[in-house]
PDB file of C-alpha atoms and ligand atoms in Angstrom:
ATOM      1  CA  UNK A   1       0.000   0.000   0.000  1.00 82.00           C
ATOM      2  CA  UNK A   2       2.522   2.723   1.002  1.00 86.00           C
ATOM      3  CA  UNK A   3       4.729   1.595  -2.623  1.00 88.00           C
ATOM      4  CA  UNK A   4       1.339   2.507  -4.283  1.00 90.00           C
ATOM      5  CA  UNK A   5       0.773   5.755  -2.284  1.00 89.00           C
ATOM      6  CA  UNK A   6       4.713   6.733  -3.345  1.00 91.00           C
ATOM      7  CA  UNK A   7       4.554   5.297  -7.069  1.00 91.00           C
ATOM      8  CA  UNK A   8       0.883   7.476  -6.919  1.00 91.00           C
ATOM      9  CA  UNK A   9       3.110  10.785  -5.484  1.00 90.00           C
ATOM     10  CA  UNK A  10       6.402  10.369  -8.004  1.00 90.00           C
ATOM     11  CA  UNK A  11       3.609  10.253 -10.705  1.00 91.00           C
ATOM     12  CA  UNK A  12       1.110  13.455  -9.317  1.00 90.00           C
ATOM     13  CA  UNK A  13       5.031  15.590  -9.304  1.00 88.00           C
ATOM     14  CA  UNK A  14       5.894  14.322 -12.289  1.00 86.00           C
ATOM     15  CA  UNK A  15       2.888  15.895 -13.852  1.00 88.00           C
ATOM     16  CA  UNK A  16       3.104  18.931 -12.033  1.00 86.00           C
ATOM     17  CA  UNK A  17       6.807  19.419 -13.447  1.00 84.00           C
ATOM     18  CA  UNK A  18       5.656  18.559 -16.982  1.00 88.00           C
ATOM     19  CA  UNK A  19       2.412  21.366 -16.889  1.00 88.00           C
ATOM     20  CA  UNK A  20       4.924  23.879 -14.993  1.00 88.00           C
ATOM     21  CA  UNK A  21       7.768  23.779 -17.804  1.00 88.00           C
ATOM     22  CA  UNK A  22       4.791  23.604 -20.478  1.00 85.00           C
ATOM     23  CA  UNK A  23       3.815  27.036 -19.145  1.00 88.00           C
ATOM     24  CA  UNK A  24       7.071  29.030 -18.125  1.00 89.00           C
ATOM     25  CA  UNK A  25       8.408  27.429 -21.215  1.00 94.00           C
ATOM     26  CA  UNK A  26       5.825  27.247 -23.985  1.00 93.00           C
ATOM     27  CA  UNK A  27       7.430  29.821 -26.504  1.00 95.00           C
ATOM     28  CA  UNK A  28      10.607  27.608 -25.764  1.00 96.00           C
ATOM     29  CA  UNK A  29       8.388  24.513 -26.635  1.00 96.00           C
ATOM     30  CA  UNK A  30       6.880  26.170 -30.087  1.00 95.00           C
ATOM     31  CA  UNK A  31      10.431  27.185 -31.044  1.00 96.00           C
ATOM     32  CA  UNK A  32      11.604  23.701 -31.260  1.00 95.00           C
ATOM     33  CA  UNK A  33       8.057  22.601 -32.915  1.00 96.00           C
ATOM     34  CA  UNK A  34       8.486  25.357 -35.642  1.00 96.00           C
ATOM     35  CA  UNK A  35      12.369  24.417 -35.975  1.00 95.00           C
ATOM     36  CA  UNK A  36      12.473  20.816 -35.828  1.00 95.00           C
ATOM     37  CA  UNK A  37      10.970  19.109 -38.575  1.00 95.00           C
ATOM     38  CA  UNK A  38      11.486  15.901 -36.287  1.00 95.00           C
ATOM     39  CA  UNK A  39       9.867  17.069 -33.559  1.00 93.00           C
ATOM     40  CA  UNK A  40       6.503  15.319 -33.129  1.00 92.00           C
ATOM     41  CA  UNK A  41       4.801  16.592 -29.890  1.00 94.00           C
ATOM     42  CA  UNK A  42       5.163  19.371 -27.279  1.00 93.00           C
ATOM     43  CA  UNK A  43       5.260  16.431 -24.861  1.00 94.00           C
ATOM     44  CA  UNK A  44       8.172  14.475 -26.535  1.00 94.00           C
ATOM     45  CA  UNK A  45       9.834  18.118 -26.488  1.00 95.00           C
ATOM     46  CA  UNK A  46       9.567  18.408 -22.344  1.00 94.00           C
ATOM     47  CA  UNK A  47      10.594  14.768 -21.532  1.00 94.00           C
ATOM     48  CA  UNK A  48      13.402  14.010 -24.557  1.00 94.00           C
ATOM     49  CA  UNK A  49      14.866  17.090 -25.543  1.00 95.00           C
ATOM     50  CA  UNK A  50      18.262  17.987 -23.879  1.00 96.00           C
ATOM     51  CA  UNK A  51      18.199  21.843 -25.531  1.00 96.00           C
ATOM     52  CA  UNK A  52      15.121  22.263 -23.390  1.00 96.00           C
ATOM     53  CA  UNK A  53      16.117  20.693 -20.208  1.00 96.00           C
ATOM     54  CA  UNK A  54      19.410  22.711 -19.969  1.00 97.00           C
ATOM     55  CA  UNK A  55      17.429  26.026 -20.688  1.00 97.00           C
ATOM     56  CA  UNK A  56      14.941  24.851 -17.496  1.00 96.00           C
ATOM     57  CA  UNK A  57      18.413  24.536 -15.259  1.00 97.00           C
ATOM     58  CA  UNK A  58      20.222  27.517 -16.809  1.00 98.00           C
ATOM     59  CA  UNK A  59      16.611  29.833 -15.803  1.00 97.00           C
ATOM     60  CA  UNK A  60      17.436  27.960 -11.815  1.00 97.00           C
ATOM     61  CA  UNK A  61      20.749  28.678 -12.249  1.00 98.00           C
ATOM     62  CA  UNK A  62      20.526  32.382 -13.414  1.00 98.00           C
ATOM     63  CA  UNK A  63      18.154  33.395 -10.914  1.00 98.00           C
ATOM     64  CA  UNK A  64      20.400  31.941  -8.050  1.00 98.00           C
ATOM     65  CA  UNK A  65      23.414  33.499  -9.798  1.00 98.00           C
ATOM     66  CA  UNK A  66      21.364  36.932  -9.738  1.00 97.00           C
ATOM     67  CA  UNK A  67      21.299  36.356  -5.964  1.00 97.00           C
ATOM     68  CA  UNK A  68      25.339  36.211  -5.765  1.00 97.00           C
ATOM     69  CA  UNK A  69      24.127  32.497  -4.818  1.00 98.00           C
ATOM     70  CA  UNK A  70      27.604  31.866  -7.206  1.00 97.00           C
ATOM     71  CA  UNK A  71      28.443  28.591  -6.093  1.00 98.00           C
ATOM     72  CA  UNK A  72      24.837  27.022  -6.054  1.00 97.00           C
ATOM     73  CA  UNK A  73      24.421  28.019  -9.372  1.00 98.00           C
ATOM     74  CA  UNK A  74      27.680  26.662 -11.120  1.00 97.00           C
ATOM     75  CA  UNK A  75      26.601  23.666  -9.155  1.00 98.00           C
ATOM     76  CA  UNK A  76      23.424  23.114 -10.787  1.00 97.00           C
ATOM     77  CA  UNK A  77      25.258  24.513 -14.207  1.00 97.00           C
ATOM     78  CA  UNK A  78      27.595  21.695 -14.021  1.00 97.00           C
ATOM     79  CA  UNK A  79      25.020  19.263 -13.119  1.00 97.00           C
ATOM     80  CA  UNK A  80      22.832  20.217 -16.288  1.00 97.00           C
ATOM     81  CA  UNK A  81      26.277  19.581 -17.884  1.00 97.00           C
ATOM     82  CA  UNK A  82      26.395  16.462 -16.626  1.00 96.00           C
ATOM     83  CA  UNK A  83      23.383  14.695 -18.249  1.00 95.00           C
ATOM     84  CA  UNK A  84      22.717  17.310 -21.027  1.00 96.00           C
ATOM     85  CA  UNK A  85      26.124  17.835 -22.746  1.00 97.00           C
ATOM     86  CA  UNK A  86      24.969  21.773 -22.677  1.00 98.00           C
ATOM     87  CA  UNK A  87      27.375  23.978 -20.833  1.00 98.00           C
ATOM     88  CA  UNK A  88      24.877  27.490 -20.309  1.00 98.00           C
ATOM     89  CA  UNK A  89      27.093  29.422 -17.815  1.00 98.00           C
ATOM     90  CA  UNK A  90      24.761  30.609 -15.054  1.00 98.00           C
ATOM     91  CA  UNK A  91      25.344  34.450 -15.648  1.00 97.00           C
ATOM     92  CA  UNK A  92      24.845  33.956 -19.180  1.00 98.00           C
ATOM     93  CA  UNK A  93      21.954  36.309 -20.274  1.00 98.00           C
ATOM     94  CA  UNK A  94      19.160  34.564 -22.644  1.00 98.00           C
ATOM     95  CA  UNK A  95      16.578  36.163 -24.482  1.00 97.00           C
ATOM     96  CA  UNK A  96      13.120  34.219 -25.380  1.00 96.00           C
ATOM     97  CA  UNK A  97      12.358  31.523 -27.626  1.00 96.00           C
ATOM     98  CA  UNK A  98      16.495  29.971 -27.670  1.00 97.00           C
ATOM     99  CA  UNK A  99      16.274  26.414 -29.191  1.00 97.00           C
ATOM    100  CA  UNK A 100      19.436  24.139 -28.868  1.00 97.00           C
ATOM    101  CA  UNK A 101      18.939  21.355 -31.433  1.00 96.00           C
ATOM    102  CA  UNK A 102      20.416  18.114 -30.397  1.00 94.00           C
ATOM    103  CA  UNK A 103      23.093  20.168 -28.243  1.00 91.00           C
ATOM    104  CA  UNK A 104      25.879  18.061 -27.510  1.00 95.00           C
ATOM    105  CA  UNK A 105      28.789  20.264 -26.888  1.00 96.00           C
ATOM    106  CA  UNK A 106      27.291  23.194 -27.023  1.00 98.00           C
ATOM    107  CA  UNK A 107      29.131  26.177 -24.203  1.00 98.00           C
ATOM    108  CA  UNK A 108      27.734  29.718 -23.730  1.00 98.00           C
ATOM    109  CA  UNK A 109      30.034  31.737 -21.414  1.00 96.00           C
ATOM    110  CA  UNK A 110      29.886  33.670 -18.528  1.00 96.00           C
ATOM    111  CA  UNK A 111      29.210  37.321 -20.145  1.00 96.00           C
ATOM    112  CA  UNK A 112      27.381  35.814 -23.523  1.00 98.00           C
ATOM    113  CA  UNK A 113      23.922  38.032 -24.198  1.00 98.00           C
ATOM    114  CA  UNK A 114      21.134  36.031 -26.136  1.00 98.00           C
ATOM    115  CA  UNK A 115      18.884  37.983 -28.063  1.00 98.00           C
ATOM    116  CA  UNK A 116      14.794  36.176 -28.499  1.00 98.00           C
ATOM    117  CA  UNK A 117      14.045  33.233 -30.954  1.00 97.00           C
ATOM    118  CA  UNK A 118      17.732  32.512 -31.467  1.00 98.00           C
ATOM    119  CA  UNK A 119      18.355  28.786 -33.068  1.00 98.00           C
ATOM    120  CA  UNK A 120      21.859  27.003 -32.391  1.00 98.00           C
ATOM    121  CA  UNK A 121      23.133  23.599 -33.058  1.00 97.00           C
ATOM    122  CA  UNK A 122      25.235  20.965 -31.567  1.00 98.00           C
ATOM    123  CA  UNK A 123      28.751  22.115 -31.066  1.00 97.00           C
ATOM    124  CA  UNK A 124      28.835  26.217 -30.943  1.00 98.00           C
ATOM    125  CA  UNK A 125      30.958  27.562 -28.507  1.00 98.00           C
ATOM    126  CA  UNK A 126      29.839  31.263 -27.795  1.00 98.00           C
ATOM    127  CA  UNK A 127      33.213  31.716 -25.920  1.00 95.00           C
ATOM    128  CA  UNK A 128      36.111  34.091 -25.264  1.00 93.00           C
ATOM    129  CA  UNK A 129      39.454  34.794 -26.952  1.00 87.00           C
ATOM    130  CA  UNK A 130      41.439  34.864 -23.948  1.00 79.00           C
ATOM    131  CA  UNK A 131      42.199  35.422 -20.637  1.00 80.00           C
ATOM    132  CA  UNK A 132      40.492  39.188 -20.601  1.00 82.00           C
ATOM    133  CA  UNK A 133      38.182  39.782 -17.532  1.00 86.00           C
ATOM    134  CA  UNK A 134      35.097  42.090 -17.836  1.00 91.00           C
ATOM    135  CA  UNK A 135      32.370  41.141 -21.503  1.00 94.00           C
ATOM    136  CA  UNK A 136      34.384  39.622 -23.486  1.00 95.00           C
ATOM    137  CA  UNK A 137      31.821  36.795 -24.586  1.00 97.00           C
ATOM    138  CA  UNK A 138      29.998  37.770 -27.806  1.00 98.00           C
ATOM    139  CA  UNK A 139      26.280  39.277 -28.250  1.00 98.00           C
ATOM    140  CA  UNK A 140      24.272  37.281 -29.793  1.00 98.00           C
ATOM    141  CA  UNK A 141      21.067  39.293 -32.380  1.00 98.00           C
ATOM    142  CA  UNK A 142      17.229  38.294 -32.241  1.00 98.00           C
ATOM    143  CA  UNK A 143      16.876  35.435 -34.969  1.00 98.00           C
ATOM    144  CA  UNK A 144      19.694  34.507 -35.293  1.00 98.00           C
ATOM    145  CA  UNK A 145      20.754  30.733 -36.522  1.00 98.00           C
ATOM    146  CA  UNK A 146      24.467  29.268 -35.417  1.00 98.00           C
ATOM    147  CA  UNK A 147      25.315  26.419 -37.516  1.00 97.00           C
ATOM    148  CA  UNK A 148      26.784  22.896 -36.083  1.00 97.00           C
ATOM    149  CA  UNK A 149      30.151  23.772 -34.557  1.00 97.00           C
ATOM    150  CA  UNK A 150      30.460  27.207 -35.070  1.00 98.00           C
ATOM    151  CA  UNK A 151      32.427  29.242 -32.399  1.00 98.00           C
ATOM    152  CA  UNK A 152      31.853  32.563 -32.077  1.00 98.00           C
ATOM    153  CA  UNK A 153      35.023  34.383 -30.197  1.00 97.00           C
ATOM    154  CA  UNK A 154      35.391  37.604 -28.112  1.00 96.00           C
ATOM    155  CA  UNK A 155      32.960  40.182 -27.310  1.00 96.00           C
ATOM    156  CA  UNK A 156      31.676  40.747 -30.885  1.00 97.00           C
ATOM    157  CA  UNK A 157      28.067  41.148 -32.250  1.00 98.00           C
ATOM    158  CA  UNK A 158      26.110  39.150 -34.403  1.00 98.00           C
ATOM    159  CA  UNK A 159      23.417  41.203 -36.342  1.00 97.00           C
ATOM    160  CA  UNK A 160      19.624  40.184 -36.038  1.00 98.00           C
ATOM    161  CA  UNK A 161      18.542  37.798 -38.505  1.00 98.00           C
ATOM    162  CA  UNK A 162      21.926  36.528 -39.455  1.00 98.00           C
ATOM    163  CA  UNK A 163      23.349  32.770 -39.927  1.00 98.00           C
ATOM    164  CA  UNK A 164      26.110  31.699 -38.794  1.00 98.00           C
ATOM    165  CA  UNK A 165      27.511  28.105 -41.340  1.00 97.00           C
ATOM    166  CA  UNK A 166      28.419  25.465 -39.672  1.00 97.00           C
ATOM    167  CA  UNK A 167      32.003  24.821 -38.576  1.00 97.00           C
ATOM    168  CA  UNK A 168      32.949  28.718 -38.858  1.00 97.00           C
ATOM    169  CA  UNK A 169      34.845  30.584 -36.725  1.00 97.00           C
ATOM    170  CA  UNK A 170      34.182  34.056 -36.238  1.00 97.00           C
ATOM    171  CA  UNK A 171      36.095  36.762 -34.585  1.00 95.00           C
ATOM    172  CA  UNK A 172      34.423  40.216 -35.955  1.00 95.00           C
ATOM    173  CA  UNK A 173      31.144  41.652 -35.873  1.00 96.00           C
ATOM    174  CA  UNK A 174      28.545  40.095 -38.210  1.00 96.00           C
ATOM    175  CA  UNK A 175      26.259  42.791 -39.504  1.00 96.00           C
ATOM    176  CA  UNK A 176      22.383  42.436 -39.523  1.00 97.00           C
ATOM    177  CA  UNK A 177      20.944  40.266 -42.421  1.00 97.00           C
ATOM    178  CA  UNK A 178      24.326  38.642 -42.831  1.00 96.00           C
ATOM    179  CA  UNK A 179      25.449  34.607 -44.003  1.00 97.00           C
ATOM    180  CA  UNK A 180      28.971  33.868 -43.123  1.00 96.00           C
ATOM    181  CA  UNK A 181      31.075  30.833 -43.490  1.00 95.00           C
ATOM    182  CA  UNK A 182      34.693  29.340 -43.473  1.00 92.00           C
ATOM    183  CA  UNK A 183      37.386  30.196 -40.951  1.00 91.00           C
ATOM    184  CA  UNK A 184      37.954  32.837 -40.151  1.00 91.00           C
ATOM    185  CA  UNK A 185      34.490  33.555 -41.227  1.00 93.00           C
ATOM    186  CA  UNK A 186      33.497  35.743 -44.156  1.00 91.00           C
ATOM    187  CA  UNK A 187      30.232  37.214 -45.190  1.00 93.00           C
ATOM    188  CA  UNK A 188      28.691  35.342 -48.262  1.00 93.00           C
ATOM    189  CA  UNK A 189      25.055  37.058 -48.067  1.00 92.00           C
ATOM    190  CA  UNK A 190      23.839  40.233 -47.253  1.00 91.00           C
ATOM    191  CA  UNK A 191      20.412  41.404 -47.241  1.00 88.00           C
ATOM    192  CA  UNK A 192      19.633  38.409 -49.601  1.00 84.00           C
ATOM    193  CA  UNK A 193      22.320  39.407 -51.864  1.00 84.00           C
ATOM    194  CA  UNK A 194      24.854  37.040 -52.613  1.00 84.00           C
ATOM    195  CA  UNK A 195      28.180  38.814 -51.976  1.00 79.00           C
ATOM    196  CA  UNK A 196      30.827  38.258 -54.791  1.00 64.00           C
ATOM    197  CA  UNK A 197      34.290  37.574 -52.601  1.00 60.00           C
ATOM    198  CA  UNK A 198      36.525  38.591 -56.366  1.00 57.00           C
ATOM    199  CA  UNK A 199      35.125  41.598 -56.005  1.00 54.00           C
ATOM    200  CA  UNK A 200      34.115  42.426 -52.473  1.00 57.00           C
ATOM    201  CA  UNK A 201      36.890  44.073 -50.660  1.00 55.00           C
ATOM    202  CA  UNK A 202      34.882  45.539 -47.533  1.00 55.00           C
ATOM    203  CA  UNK A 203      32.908  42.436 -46.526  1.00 54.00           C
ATOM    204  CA  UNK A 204      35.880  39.686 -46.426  1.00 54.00           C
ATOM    205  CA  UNK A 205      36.995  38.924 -42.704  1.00 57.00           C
ATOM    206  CA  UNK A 206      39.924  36.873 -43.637  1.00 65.00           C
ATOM    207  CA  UNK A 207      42.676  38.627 -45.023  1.00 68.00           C
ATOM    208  CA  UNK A 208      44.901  35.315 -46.261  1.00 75.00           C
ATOM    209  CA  UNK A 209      41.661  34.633 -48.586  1.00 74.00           C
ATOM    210  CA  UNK A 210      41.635  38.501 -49.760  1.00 74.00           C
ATOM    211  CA  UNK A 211      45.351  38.083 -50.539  1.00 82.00           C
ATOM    212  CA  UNK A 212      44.902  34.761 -52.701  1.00 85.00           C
ATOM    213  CA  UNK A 213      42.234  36.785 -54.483  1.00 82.00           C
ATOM    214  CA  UNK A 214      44.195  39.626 -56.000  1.00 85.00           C
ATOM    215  CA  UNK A 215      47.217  37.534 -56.820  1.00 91.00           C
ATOM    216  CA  UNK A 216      44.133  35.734 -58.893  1.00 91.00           C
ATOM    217  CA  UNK A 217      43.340  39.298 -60.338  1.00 89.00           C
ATOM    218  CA  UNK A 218      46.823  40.078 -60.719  1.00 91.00           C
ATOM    219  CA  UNK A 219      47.659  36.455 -62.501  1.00 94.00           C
ATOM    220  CA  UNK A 220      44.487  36.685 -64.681  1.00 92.00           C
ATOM    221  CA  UNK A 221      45.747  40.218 -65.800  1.00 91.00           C
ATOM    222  CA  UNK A 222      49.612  39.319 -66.571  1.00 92.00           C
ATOM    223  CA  UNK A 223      48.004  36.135 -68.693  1.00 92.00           C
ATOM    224  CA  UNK A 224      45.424  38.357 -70.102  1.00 91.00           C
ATOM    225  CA  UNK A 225      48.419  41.121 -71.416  1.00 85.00           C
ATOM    226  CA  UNK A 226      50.780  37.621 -72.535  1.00 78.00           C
TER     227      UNK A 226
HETATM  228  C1  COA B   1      25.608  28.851 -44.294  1.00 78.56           C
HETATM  229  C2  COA B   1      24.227  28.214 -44.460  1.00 78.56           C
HETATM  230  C3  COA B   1      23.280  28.834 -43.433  1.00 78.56           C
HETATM  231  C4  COA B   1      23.695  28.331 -45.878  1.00 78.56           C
HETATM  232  O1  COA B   1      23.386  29.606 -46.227  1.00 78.56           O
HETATM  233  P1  COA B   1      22.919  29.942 -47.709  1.00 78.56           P
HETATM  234  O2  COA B   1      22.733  31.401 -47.776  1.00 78.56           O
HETATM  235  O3  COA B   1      21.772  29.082 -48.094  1.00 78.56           O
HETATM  236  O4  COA B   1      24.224  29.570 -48.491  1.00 78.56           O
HETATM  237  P2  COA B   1      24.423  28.726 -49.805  1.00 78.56           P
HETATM  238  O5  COA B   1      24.013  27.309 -49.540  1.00 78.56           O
HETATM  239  O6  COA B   1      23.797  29.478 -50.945  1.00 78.56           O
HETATM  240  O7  COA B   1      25.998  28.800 -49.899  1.00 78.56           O
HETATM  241  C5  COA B   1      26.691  29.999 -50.138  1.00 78.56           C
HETATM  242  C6  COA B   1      28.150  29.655 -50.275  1.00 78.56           C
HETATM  243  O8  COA B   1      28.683  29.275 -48.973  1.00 78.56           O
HETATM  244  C7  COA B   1      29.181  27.938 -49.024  1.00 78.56           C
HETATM  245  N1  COA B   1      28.820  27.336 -47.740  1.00 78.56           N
HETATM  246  C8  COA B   1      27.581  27.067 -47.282  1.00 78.56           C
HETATM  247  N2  COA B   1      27.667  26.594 -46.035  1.00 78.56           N
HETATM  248  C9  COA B   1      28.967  26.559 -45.710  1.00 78.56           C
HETATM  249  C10 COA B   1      29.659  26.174 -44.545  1.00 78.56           C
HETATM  250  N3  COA B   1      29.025  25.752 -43.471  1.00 78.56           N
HETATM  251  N4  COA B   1      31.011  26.291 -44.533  1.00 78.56           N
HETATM  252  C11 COA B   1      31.681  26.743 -45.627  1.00 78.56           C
HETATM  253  N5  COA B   1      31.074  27.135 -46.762  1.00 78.56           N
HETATM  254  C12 COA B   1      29.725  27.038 -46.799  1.00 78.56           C
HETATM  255  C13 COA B   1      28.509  27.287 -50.211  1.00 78.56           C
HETATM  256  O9  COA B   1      29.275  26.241 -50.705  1.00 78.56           O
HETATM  257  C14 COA B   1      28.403  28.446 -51.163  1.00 78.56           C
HETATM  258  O10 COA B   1      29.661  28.662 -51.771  1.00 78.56           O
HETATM  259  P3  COA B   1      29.768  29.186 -53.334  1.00 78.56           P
HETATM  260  O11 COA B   1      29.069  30.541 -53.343  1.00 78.56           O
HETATM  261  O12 COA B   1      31.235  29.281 -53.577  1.00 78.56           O
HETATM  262  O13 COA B   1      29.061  28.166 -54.133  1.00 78.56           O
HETATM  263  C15 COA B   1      24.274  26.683 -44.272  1.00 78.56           C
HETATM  264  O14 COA B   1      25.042  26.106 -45.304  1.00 78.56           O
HETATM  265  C16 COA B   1      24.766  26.191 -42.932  1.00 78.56           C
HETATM  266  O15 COA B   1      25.952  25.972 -42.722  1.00 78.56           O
HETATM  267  N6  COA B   1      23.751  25.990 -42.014  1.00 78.56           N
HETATM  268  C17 COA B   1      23.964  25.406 -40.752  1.00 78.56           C
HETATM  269  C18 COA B   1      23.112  24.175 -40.673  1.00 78.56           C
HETATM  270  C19 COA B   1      23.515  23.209 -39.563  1.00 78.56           C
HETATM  271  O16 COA B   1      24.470  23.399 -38.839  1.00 78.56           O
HETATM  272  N7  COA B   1      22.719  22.177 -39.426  1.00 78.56           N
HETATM  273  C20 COA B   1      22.944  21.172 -38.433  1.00 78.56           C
HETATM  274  C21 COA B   1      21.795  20.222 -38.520  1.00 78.56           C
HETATM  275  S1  COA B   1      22.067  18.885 -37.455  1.00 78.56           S
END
């Protein structure tokens, strides 16, 4: 009888958790509906999806960490860590609507701003470039889409709107509206133009590919005058 009356109580809190993070985190929920093709139910969102779960301990965490509660809060941090894969540093600051799809590996640091309905995938690193105290984790636009193991260095901005490819590293501002790819990353789209990297010497963030470019120029000319 008293097995029953606990198997009857670990149920009843169960469903309270599930119908508390279905209301504190329903735009959360209809982010990863509207993103995931694979996704199949708001309930196979709250009990399978890691990206979610991490986001309920990072809001635990952030509030403690608000408190100067600093210890209690890495500690629940690292515990989310544990079983999720997600590192959110607790005084990361998150925006609405942030869907981590599939998640593994992914680490936002300490100083890290969010903007709302931001999309990343497994493997970005929104991290720092070295040892430099004070913001020096990057700010992250509203809308914004981080490809599968991006990083994203140093206290830089990523426009609104803008994707980041997958596997890119970026170290400079991203403009609004912006695509950029490769490492160091370089802007391939900008307000739904495609940007021509021949002839676009304002837009390229890496200077060894803007160097291999005009020797190109310069080599097509000499053959050109042969
Ligand atoms: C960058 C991205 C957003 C595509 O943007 P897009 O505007 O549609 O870009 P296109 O596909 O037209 O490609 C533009 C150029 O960038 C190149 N490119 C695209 N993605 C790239 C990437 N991740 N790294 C390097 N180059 C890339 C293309 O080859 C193309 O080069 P070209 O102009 O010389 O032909 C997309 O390719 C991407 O990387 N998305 C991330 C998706 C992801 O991580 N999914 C994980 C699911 S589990």
């Amino acid at each position: 009888m008293i097995l029953l009356y606990i198997v009857l109580i670990l149920i009843a809190i169960g469903a309270l958790k599930i119908t508390l993070i279905a209301i504190f985190f329903n735009r959360e929920i209809r982010e990863a509906q509207a993103k995931d093709p694979a996704a199949k139910s708001a309930l196979e969102i709250i009990l399978l999806y890691q990206g979610l779960h991490a986001l309920v301990a990072y809001r635990l965490a952030h509030a403690l960490y608000k408190m100067k509660l600093f210890f209690l809060a890495r500690l629940i941090s690292q515990v989310s860590r544990h079983f999720s894969g997600i590192e959110i540093h607790p005084g990361a600051t998150i925006g609405k609507g942030l869907f981590i799809d599939h998640g593994m590996g992914v680490v936002i640091g300490e100083t890290t701003i969010i903007g709302d309905n931001v999309l990343l995938y497994q493997g970005v690193t929104l991290g720092g470039t070295g040892l430099v105290k004070g913001k020096r984790h990057p700010t992250i636009g509203n809308n914004v889409v981080i490809g599968g193991g991006a990083k994203v260095l140093g206290n830089i901005t990523v426009g609104d709107n803008s994707y980041i490819g997958a596997n890119a590293v970026v170290i400079k501002d991203v403009p609004p509206n912006s695509t950029v790819v490769g490492v160091p990353g370089r802007i391939t789209k900008q307000e739904g133009k495609k940007i021509d990297v021949s002839l676009d010497h304002i837009h390229i963030l890496d200077p060894i590919m803007q160097s291999i470019e005009e020797l190109q120029q310069r080599i097509k000319k000499l053959e050109e005058k042969r």
